[in-house]
mmCIF file of C-alpha atoms in Angstrom:
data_model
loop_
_atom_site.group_PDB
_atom_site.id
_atom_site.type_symbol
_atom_site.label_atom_id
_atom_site.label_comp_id
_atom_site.label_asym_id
_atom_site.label_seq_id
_atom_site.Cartn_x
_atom_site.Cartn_y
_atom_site.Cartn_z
ATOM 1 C CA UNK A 1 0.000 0.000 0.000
ATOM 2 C CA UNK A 2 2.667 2.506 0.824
ATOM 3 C CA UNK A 3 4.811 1.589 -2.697
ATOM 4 C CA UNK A 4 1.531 2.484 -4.429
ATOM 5 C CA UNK A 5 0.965 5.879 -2.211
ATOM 6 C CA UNK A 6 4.534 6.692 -3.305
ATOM 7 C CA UNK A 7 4.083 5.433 -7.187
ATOM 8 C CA UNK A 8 0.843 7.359 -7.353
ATOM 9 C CA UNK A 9 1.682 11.025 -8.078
ATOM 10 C CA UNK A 10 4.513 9.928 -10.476
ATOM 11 C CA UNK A 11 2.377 8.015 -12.624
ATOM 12 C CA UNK A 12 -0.520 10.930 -12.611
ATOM 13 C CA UNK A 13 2.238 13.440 -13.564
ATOM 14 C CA UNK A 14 3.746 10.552 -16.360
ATOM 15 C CA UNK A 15 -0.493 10.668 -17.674
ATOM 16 C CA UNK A 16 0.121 14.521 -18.051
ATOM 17 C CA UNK A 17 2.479 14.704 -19.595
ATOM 18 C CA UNK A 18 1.603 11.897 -22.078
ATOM 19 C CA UNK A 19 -1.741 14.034 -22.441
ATOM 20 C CA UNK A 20 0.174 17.316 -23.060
ATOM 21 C CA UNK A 21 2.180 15.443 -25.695
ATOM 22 C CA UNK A 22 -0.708 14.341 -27.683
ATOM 23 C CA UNK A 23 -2.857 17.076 -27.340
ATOM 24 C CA UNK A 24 0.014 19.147 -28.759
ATOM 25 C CA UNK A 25 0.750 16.461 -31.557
ATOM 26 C CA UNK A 26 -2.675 16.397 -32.272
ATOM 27 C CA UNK A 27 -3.142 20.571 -32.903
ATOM 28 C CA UNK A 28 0.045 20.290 -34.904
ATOM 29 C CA UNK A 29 -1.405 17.860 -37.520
ATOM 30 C CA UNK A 30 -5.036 19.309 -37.374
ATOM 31 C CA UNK A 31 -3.608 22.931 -37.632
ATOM 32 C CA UNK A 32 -5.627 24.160 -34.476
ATOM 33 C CA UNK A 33 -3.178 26.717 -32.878
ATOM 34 C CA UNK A 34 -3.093 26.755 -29.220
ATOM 35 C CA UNK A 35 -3.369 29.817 -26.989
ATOM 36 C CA UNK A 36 -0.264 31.320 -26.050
ATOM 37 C CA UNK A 37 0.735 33.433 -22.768
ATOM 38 C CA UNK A 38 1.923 36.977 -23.947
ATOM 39 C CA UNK A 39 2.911 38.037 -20.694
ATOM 40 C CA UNK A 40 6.430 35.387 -21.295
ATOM 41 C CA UNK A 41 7.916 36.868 -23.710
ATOM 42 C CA UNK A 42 12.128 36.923 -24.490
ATOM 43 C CA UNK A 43 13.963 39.795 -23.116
ATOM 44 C CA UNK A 44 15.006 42.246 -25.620
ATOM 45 C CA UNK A 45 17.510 44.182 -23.425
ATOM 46 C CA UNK A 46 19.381 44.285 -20.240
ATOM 47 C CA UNK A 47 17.088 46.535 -18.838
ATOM 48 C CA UNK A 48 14.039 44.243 -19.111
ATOM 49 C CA UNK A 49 16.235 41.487 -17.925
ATOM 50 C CA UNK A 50 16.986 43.365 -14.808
ATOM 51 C CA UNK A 51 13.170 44.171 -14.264
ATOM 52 C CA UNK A 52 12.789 40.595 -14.427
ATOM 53 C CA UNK A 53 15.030 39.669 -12.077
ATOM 54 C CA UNK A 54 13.872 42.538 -10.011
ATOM 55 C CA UNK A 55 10.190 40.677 -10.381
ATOM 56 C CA UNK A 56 11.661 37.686 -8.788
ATOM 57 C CA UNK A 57 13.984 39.080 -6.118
ATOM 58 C CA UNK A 58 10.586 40.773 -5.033
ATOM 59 C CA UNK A 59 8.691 37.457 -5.368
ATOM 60 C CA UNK A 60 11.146 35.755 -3.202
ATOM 61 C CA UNK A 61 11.427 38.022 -0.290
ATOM 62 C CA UNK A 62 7.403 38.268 -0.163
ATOM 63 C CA UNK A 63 7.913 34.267 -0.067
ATOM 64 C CA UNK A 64 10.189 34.824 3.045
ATOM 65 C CA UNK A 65 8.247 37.535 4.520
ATOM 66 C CA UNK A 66 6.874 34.756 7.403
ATOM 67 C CA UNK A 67 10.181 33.684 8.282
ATOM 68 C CA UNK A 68 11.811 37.023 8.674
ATOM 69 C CA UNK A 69 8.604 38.436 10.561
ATOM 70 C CA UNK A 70 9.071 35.458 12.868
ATOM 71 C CA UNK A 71 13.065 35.041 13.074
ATOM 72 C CA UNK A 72 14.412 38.633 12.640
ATOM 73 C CA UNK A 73 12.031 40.408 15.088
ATOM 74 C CA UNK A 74 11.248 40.453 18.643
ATOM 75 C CA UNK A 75 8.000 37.863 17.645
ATOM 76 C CA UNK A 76 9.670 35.236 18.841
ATOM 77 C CA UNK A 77 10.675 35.741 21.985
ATOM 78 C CA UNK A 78 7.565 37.605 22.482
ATOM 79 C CA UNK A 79 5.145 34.550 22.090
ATOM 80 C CA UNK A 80 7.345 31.702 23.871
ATOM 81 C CA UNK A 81 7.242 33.927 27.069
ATOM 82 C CA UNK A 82 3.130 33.936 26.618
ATOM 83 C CA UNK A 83 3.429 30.950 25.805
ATOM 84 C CA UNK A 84 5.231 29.902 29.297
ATOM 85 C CA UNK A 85 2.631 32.506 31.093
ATOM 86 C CA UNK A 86 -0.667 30.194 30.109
ATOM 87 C CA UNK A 87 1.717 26.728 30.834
ATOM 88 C CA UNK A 88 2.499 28.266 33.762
ATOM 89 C CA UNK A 89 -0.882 28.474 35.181
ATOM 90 C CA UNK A 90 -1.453 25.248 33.650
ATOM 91 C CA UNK A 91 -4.645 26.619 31.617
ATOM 92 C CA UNK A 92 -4.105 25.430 27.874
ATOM 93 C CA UNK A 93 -6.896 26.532 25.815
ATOM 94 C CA UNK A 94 -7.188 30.258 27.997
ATOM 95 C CA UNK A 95 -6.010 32.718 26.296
ATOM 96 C CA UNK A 96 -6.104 31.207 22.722
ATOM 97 C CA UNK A 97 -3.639 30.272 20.348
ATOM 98 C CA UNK A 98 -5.205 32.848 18.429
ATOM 99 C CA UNK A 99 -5.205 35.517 20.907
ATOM 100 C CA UNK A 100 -1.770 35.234 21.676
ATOM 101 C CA UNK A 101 -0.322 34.953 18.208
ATOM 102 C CA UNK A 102 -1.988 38.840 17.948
ATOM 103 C CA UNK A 103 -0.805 39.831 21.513
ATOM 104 C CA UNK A 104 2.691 38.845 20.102
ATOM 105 C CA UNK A 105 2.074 40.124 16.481
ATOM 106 C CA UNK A 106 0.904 43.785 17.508
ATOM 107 C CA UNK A 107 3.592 44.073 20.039
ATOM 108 C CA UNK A 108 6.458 42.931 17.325
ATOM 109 C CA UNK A 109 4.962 45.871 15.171
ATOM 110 C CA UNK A 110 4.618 48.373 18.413
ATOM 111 C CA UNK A 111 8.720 47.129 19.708
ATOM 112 C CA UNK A 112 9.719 47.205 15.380
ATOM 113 C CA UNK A 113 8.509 50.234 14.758
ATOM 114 C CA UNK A 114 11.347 52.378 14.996
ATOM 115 C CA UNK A 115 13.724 50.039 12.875
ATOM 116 C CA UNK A 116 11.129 49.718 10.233
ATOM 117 C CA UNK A 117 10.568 53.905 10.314
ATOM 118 C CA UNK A 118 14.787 53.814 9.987
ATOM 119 C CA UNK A 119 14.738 51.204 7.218
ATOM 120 C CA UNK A 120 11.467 52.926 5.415
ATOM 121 C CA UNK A 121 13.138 56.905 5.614
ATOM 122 C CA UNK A 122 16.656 55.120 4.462
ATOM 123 C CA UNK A 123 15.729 52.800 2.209
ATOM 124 C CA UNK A 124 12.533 52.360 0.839
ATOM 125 C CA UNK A 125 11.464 55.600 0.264
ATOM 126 C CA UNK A 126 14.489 56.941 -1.886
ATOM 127 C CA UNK A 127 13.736 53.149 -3.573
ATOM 128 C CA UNK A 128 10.604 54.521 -4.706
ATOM 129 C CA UNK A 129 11.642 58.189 -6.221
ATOM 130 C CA UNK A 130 14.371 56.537 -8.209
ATOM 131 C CA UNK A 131 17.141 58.536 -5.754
ATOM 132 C CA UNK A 132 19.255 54.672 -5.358
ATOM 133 C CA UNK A 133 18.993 51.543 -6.812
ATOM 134 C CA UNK A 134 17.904 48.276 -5.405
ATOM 135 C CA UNK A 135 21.313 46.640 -4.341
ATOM 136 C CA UNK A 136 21.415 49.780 -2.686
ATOM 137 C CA UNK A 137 18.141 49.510 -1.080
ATOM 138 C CA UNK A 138 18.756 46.471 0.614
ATOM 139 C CA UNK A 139 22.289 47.517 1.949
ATOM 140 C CA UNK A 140 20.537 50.286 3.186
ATOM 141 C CA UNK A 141 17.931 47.894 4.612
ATOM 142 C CA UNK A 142 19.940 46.109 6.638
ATOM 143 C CA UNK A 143 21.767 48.258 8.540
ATOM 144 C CA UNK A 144 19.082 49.523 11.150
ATOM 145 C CA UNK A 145 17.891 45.536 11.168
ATOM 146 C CA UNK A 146 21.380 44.275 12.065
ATOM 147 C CA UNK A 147 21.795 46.589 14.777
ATOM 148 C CA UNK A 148 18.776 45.376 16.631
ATOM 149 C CA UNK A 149 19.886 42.242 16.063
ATOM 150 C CA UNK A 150 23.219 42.884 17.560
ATOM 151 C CA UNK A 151 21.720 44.871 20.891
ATOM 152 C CA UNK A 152 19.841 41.603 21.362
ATOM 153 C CA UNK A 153 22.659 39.029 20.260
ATOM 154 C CA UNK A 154 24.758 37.584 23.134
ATOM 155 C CA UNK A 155 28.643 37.690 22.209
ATOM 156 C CA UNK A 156 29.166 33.803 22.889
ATOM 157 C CA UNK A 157 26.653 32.889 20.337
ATOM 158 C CA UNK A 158 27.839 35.452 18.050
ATOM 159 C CA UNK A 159 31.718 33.759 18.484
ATOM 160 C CA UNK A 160 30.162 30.250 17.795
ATOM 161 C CA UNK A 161 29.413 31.367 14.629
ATOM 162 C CA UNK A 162 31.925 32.960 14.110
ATOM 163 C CA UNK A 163 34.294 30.508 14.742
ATOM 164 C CA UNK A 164 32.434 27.780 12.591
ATOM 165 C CA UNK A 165 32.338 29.975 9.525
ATOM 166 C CA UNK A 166 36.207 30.480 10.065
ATOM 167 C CA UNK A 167 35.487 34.613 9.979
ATOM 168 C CA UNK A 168 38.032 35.328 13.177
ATOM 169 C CA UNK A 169 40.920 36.458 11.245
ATOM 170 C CA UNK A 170 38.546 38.592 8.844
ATOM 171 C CA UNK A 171 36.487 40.185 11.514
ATOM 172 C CA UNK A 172 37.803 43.852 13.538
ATOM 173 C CA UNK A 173 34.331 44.991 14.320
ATOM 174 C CA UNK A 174 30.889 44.608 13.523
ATOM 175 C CA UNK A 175 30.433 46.040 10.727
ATOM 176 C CA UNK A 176 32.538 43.334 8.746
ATOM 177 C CA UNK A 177 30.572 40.169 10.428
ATOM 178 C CA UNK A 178 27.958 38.788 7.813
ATOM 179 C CA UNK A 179 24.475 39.000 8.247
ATOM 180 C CA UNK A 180 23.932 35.166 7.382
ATOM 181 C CA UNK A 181 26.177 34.917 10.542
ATOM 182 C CA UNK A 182 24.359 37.514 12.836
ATOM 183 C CA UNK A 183 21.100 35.857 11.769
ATOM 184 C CA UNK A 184 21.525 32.300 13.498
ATOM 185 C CA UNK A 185 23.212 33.606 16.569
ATOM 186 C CA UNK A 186 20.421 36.421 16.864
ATOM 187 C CA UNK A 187 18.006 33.480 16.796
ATOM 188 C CA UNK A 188 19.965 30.954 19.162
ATOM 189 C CA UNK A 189 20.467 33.952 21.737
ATOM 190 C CA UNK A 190 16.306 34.949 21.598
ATOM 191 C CA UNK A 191 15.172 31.816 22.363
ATOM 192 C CA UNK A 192 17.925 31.607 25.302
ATOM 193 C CA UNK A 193 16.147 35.184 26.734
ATOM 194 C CA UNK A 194 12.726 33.692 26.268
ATOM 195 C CA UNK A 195 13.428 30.617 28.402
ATOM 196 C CA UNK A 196 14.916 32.083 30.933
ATOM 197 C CA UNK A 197 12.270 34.983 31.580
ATOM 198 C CA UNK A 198 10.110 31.926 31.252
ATOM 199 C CA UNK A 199 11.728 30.128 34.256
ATOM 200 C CA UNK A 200 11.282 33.324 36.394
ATOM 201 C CA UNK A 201 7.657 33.178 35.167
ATOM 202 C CA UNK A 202 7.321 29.136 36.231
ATOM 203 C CA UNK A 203 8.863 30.102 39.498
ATOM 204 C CA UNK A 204 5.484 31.589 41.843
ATOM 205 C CA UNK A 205 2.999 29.129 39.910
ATOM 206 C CA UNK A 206 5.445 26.140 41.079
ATOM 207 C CA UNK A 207 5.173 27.023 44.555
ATOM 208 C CA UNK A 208 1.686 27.273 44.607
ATOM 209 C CA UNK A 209 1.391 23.916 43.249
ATOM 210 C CA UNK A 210 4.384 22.478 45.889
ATOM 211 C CA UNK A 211 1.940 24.585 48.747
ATOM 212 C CA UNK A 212 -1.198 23.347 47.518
ATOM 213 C CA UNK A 213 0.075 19.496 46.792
ATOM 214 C CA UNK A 214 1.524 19.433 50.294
ATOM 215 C CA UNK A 215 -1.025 20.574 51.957
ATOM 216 C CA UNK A 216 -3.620 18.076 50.820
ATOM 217 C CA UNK A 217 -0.959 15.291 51.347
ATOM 218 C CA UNK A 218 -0.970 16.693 54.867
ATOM 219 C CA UNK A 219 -5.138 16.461 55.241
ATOM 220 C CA UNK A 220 -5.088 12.731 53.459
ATOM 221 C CA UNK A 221 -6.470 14.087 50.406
ATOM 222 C CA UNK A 222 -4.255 12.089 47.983
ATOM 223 C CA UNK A 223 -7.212 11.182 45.504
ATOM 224 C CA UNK A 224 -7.983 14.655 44.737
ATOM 225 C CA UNK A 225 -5.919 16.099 41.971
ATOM 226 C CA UNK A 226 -4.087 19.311 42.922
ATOM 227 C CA UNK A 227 -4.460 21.357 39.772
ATOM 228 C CA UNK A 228 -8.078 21.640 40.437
ATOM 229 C CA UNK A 229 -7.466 23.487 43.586
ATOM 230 C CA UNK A 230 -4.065 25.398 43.012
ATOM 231 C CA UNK A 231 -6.095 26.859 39.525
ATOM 232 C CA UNK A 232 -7.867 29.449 41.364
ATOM 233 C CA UNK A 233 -5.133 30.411 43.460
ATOM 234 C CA UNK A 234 -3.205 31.093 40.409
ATOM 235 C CA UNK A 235 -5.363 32.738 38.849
ATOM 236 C CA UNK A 236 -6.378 35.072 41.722
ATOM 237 C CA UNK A 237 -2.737 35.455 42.227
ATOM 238 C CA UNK A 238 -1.645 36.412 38.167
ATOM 239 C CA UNK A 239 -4.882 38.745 39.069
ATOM 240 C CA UNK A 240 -4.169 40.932 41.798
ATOM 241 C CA UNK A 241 -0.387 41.487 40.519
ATOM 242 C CA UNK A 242 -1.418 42.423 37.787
ATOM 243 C CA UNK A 243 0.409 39.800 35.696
ATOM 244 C CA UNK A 244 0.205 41.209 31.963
ATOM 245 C CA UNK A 245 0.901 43.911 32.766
ATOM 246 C CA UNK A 246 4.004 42.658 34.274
ATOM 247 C CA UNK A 247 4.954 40.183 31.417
ATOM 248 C CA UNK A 248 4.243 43.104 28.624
ATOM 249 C CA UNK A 249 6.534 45.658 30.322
ATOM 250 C CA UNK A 250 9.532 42.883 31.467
ATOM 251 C CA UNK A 251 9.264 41.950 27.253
ATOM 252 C CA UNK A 252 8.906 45.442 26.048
ATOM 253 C CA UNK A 253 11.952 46.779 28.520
ATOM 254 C CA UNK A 254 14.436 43.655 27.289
ATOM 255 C CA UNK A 255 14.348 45.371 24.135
ATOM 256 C CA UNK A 256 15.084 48.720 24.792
#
């Protein structure tokens, strides 16, 4: 059963083409001309060529827009640390998935917003009146990008990579480290920050539970489960601290 699941889409695509063929062979002899796509047409200088490529460079990076929203931004530290606050109180379903992915999204945009003003006054606008050219652009780009990235980027994880891409010798400041470099050490050194302020979160839900799981081992209690009761005081306590306000500000302040 599984050799035929993996045969299966080779031999529909083998059918298509064997259909294209003869449909094709078949116009040919009957004279029947098939309709073209005018919008593929040869280059007929370098300029179209580079508005081509231009086309597909732009293409591409809308492709990667997802992954550089998630991985070059404060997103993801931002939604692991909700993330820990709802394990934390041991409540999966409250807040939603949903609700947190926005929490997280809107305060990416509201802790981004001056790079992307930096990269939009630098870069993109003198893109669009003509004043520099693309390769330009992006060098531009990157600059106020990078050095967010390096405020947040530990220097250990920025010598691991380093070291593995063999850059030491090259390398007298910041300016001449990569960005494929700075990206993975950027990365490796959010997720680091989000598990620790994570652990700090775990730490007064824990010893509610330890409290509450004691004291009904104390009273004999042992076949009622101690989520059930510790829940509330959670709650009440992540309440009357005024927990997101708390986690908002301690995410918000890393960054500045």
């Amino acid at each position: 059963m599984i050799l035929r699941k993996s045969f299966l889409p080779k031999i529909i695509c083998l059918i298509l083409c064997f259909l294209c063929l003869h449909v094709t062979a078949y116009a040919a002899e009957e004279g029947i001309q098939l309709p073209s796509l005018p919008f593929i047409e040869p280059a007929d200088s370098p300029e179209d060529l580079s508005l081509s490529l231009q086309v597909i460079l732009l293409l591409t990076i809308l492709s990667l827009a997802p992954s550089i929203l998630i991985m070059l931004t404060s997103f993801t530290r931002t939604i692991i640390v909700l993330s820990f606050v709802r394990n934390g109180m041991g409540i999966q379903q409250v807040p939603p998935t949903q609700v947190l992915i926005g929490l997280a999204l809107f305060l990416t945009i509201f802790i981004m917003a001056p790079v992307w003003s930096q990269i939009n006054e630098q870069a993109l606008q003198p893109l669009i009146y003509q004043e520099i050219t693309t390769s330009e652009a992006l060098q531009r780009a990157q600059i106020p990008l990078r050095d967010f990235m390096f405020r947040q980027t530990r220097e250990k994880d920025l010598a691991l990579f380093v070291h593995y891409a063999r850059l030491e010798r090259t390398i007298n400041s910041l300016d001449d480290i990569p960005t494929y470099v700075l990206i993975p050490a950027f990365i490796i050194s959010e997720l680091k920050t989000a598990f620790q302020m994570g652990f700090v979160i775990f730490i007064p839900f824990l010893v509610i539970d330890m409290i509450v799981s004691s004291t009904l081992m104390s009273m004999g209690m042992l076949m009622l489960p101690p989520i059930m009761i510790s829940l509330p005081f959670k709650i009440l306590l992540f309440v009357m601290v005024d927990g997101w306000n708390l986690v908002i500000n301690s995410i918000i302040t890393g960054f500045r």
